[in-house]
PDB file of C-alpha atoms in Angstrom:
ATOM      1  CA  UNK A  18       1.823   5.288  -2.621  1.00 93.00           C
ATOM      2  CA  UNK A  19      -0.739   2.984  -3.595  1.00 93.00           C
ATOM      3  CA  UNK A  20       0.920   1.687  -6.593  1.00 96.00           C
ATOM      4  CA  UNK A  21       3.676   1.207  -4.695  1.00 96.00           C
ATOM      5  CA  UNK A  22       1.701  -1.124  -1.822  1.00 96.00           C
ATOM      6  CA  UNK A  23       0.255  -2.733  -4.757  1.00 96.00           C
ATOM      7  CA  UNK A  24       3.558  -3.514  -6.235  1.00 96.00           C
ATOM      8  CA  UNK A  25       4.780  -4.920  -2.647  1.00 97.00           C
ATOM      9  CA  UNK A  26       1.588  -7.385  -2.013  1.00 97.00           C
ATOM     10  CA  UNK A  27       1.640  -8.222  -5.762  1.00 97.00           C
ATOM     11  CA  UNK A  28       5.871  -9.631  -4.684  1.00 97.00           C
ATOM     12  CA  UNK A  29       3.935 -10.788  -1.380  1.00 98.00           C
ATOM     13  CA  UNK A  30       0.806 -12.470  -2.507  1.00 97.00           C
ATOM     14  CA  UNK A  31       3.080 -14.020  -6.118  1.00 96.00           C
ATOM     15  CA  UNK A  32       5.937 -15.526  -2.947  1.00 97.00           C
ATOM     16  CA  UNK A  33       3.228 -17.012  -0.950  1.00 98.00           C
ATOM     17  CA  UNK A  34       1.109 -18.330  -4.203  1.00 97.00           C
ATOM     18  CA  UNK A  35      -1.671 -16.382  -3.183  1.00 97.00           C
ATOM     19  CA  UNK A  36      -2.321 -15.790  -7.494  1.00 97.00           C
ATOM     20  CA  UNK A  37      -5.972 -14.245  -7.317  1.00 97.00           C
ATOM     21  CA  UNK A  38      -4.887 -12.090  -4.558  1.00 97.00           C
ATOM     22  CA  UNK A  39      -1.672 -11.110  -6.890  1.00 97.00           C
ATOM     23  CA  UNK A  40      -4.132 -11.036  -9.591  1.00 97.00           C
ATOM     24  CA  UNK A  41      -6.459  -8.325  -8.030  1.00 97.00           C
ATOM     25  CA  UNK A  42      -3.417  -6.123  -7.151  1.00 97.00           C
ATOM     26  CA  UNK A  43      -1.788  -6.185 -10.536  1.00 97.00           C
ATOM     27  CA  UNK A  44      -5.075  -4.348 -11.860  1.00 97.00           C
ATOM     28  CA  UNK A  45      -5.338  -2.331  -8.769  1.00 97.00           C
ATOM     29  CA  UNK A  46      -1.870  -0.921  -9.547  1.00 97.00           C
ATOM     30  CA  UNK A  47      -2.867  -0.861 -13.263  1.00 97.00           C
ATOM     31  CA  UNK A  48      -5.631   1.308 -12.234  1.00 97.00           C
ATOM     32  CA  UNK A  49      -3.622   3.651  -9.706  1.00 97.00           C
ATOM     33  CA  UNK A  50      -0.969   4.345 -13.065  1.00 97.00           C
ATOM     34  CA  UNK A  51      -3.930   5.094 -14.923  1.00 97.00           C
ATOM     35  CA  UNK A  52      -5.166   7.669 -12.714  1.00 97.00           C
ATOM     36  CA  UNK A  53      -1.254   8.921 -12.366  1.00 96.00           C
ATOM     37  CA  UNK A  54      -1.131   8.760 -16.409  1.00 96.00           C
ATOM     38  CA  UNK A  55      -4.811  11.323 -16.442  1.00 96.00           C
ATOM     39  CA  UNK A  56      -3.497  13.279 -13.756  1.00 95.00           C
ATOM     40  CA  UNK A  57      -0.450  13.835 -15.255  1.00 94.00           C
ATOM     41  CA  UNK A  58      -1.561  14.005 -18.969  1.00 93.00           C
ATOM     42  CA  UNK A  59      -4.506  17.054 -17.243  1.00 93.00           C
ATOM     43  CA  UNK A  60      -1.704  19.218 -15.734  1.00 91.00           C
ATOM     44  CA  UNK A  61       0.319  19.386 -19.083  1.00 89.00           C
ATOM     45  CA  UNK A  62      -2.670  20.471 -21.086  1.00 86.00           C
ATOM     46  CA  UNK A  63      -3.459  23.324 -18.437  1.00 80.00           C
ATOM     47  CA  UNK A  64       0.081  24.799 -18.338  1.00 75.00           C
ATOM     48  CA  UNK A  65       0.767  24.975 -21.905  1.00 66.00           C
ATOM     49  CA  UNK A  66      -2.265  26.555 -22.883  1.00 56.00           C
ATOM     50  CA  UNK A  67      -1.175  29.846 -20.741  1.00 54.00           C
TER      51      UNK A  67
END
């Protein structure tokens, strides 16, 4: 959910030419795939060494 909000004020903040504040959001939804990415990357490596 938060990459999604981040993805929806990044449209906002880019339509209203508020750049820094679409600037900050781009890496905040940068950051909230990254933690998807490790989350995602850590439950693979659990299940497959069962």
């Amino acid at each position: 959910m938060n990459v999604a909000a981040a993805a929806g004020f990044i449209v906002n903040s880019g339509v209203n030419g508020a750049y820094p504040s679409a600037a900050v959001n781009v890496i905040w939804a940068g950051l909230g795939l990254l933690a998807l990415w490790n989350i995602r990357k850590a439950r693979r490596s659990s299940t497959s060494v069962m």
